[in-house]
Coordinates of C-alpha atoms in Angstrom, one line a residue:
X1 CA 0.0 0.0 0.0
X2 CA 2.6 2.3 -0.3
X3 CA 3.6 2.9 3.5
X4 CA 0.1 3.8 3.7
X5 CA -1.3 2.3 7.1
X6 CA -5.0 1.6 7.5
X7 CA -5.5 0.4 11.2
X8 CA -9.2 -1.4 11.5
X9 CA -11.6 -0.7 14.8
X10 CA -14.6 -2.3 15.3
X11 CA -17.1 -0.5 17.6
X12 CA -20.0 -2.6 19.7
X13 CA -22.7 -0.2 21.5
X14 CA -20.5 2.6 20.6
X15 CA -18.2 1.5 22.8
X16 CA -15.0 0.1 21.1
X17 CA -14.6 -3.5 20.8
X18 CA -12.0 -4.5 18.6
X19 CA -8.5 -3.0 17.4
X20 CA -5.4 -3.8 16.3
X21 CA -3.9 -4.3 19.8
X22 CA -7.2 -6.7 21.1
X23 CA -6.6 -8.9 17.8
X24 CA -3.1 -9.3 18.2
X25 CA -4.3 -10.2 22.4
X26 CA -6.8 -13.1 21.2
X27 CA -3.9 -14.2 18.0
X28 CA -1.4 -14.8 20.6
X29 CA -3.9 -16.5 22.3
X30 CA -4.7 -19.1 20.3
X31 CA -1.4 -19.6 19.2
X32 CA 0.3 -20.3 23.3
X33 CA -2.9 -21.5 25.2
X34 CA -1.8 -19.0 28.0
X35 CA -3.4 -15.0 28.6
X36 CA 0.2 -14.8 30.7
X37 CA 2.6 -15.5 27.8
X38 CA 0.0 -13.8 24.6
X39 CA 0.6 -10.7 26.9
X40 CA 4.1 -11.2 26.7
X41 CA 3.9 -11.9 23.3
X42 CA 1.8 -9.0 22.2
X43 CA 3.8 -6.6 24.4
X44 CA 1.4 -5.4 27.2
X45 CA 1.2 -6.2 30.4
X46 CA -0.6 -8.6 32.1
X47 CA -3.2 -6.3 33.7
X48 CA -3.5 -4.7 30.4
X49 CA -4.1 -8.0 28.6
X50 CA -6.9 -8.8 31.4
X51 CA -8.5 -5.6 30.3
X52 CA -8.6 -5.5 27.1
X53 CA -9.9 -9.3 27.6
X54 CA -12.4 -7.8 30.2
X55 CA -13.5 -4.9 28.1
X56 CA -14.4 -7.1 24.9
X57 CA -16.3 -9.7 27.2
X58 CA -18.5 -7.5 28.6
X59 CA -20.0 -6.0 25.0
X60 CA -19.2 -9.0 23.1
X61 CA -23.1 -11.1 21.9
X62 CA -21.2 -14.4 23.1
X63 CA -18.1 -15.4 24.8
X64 CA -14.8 -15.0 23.1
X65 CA -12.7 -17.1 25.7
X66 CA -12.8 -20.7 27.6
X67 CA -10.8 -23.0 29.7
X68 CA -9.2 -25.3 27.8
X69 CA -8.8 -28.2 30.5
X70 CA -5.6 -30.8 29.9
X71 CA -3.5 -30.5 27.1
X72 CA 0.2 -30.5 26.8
X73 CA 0.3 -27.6 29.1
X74 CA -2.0 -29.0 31.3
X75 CA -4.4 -26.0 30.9
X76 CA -4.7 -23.3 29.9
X77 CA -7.0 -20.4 27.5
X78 CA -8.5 -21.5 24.6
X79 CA -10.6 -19.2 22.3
X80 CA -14.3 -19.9 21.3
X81 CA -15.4 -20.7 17.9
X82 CA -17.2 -17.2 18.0
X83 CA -13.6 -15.6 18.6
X84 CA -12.0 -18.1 16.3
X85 CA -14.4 -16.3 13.7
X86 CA -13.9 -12.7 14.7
X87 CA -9.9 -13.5 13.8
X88 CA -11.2 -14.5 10.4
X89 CA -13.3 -11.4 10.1
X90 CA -11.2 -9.0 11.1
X91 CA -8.5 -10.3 8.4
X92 CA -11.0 -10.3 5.7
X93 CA -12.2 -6.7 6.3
X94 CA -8.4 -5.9 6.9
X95 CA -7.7 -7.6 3.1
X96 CA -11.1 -5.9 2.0
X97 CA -9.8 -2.1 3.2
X98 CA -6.1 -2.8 1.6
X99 CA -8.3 -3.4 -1.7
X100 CA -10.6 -0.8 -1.1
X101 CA -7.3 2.4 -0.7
X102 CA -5.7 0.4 -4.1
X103 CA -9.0 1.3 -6.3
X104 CA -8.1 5.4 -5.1
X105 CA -5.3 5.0 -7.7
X106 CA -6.7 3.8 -10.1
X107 CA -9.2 6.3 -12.1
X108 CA -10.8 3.9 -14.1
X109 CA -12.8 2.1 -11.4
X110 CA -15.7 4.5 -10.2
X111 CA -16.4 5.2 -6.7
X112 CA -20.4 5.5 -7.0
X113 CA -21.3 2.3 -7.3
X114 CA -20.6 -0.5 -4.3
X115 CA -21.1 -3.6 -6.4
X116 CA -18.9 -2.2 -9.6
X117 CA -15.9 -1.2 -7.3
X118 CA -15.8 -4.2 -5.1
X119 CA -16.3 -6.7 -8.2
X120 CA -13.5 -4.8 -10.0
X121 CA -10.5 -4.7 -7.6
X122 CA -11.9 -8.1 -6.1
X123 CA -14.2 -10.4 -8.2
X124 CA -12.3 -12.1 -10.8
X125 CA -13.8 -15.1 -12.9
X126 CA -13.6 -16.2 -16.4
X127 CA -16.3 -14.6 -18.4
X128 CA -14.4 -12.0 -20.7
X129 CA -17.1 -10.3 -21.2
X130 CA -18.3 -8.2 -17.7
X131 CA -20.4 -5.0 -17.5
X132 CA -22.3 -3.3 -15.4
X133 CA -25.8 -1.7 -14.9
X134 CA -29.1 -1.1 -13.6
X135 CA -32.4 -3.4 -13.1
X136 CA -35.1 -1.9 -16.0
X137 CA -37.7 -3.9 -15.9
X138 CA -38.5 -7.9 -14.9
X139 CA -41.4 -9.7 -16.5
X140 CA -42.4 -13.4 -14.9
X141 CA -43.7 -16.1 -18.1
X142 CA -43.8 -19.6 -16.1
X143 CA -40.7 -20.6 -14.2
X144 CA -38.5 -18.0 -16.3
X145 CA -38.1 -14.5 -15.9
X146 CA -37.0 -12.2 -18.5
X147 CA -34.6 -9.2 -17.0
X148 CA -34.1 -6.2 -18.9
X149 CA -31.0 -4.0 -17.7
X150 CA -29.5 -1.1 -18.6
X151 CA -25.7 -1.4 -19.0
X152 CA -22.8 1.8 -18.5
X153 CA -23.1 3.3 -22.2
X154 CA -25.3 0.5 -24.1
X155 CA -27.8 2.4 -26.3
X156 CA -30.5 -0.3 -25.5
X157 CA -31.1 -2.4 -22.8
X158 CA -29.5 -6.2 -22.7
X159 CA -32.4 -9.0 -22.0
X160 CA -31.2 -11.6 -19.9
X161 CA -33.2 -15.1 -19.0
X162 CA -33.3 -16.8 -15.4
X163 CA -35.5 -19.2 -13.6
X164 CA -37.6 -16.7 -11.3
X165 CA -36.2 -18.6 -8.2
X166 CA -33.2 -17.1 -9.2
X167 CA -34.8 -13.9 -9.4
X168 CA -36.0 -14.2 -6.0
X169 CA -32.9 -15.6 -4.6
X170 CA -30.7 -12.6 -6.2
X171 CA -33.8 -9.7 -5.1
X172 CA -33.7 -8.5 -8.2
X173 CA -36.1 -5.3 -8.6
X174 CA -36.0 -2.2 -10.6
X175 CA -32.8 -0.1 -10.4
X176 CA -31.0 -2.5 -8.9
X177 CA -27.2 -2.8 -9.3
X178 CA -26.2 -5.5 -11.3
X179 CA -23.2 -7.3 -13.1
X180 CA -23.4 -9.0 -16.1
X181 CA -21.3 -12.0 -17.5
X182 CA -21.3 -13.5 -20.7
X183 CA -18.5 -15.7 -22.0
X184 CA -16.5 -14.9 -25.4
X185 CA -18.2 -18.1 -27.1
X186 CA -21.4 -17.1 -26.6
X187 CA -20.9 -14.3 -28.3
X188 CA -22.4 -14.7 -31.9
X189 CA -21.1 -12.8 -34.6
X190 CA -23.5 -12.1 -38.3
X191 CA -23.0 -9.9 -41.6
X192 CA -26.2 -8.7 -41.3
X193 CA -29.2 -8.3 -38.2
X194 CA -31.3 -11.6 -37.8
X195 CA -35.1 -11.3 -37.8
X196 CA -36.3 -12.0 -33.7
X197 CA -33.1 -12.1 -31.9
X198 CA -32.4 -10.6 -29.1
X199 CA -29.6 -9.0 -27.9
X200 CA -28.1 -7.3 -31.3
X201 CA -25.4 -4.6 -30.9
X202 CA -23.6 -3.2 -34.1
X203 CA -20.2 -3.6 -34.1
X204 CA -16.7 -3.0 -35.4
X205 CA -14.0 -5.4 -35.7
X206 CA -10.6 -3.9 -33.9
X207 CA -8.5 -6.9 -33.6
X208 CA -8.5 -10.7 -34.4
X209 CA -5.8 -13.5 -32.9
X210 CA -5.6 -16.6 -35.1
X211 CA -5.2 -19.2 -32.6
X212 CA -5.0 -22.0 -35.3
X213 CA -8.6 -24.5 -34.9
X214 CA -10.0 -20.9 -33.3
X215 CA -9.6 -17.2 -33.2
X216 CA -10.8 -14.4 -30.8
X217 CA -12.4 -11.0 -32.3
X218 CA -11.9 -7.6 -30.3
X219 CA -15.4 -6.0 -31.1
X220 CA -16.1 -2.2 -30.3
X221 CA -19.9 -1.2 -30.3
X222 CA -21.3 1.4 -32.8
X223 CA -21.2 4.6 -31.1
X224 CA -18.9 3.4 -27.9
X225 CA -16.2 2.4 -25.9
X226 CA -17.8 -0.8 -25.4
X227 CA -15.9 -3.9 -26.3
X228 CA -16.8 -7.7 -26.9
X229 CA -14.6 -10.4 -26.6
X230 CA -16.1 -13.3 -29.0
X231 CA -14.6 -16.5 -30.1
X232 CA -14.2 -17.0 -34.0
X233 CA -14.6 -20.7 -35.3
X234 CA -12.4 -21.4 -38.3
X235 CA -14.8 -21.0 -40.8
X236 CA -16.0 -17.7 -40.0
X237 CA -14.4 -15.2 -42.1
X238 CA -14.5 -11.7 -40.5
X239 CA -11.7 -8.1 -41.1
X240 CA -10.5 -6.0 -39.2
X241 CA -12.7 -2.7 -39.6
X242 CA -15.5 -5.1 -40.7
X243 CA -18.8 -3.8 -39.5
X244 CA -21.0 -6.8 -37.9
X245 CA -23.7 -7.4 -35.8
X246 CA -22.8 -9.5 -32.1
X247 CA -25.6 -11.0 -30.0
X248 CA -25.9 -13.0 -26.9
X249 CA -28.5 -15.7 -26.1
X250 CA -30.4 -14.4 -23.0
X251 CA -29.8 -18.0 -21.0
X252 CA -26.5 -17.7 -21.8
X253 CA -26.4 -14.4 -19.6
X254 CA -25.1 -15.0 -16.1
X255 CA -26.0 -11.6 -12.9
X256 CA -24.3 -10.9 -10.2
X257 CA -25.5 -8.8 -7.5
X258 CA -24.9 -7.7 -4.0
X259 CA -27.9 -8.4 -1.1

């Protein structure tokens, strides 16, 4: 990060619960078995350790320490699954503020949308194609549901097909945030726009990679800065400047949303 140092506290009834200093406490903890030597360990004194321990245990939903009876010290501390869990937490929102102060640099990712920052400096997957934009409308036929939504600089909204469980299960409603995945093979690519198919952009072709049985196409939208990645089979026949139409099957659409 630059020397730049982000230290993490974690407030319970407004009073403070957990800092730096306390996590380190409960660490050495379950590393030795023994409040005597993690406050040796961590630097404080013993009376210190006890309250620090004393101040989290009185604000804390559930108990964060226990006697851990036997052993190869023959006793000792041990922490609770709930405090085993805290440790955990208090990494990942460690690793998820790091992340957070690396997107300041970098003016490319913007800072008004929660779901569009996090997935771009944390959510990586396969799909090469990834956008992101707004809940327009749902309409419910059967099982299915038909999601139209409004992507960063499309000229028309892209129709995407679910099972309405999934609809349910992701909360989907209008304006909500939403990121949309679409592999480069399902990416179609025609010389002309196809009678009833959904999902048709005009496009240019900006770049093509032979990759012998297969290619892949670099595809800018008409009017944009949008680009499609699409796989080329060897007997398509496309140019670079070409102008072509793309679409995408709406079940071959995959959302991603935060609750």
């Amino acid at each position: 990060m630059n020397g730049t140092e982000i230290l993490l506290t974690i407030k319970l009834k407004e009073t403070l619960f957990a800092d730096p200093k306390r996590i380190r406490l409960l660490q050495e903890i379950e590393k030795c078995g023994s409040i005597n030597q993690a406050a040796k360990n961590a630097n404080v004194s013993y009376k210190s350790a006890w309250d620090h321990l004393e101040a989290m245990n009185k604000i804390s939903p559930k108990p964060l320490l226990e006697r851990n009876i036997g052993g190869r010290n023959g006793g000792g501390t041990a922490l609770t699954v709930y405090a085993q869990r805290l440790l955990k937490l208090y990494d990942l929102l460690e690793q998820t503020q790091e992340k957070a102060f690396d997107i300041l640099h970098d003016e490319k990712v913007p800072l008004n949308s929660l779901l569009s920052a996090m997935a771009r400096f944390s959510l990586q997957t396969s799909a090469r194609n990834q956008f992101f934009g707004k809940v327009q409308a749902l309409r419910f036929e059967d099982v299915h549901c038909f999601v139209d939504i409004l992507l960063e600089d499309f000229d028309k909204p892209l129709t995407v097909s679910i099972t309405e469980k999934s609809a349910v299960r992701l909360k989907l409603e209008s304006d909500k945030e939403v990121m949309v995945m679409f592999k480069a093979p399902w990416v179609k690519i025609t010389a002309n726009p196809q009678e009833n198919l959904p999902n048709q952009f005009k496009a240019t072709v900006t770049s093509i990679i032979d990759k012998g049985e297969a290619g892949e196409a670099i595809l800018v939208l008409e009017g944009s800065n949008i680009e499609f990645c699409a796989t080329l089979t060897k007997d398509q026949h496309v140019e670079i400047n070409q102008s072509v139409w793309t679409s995408v099957d709406p079940e071959q659409v995959i959302i991603a949303t935060l609750y």
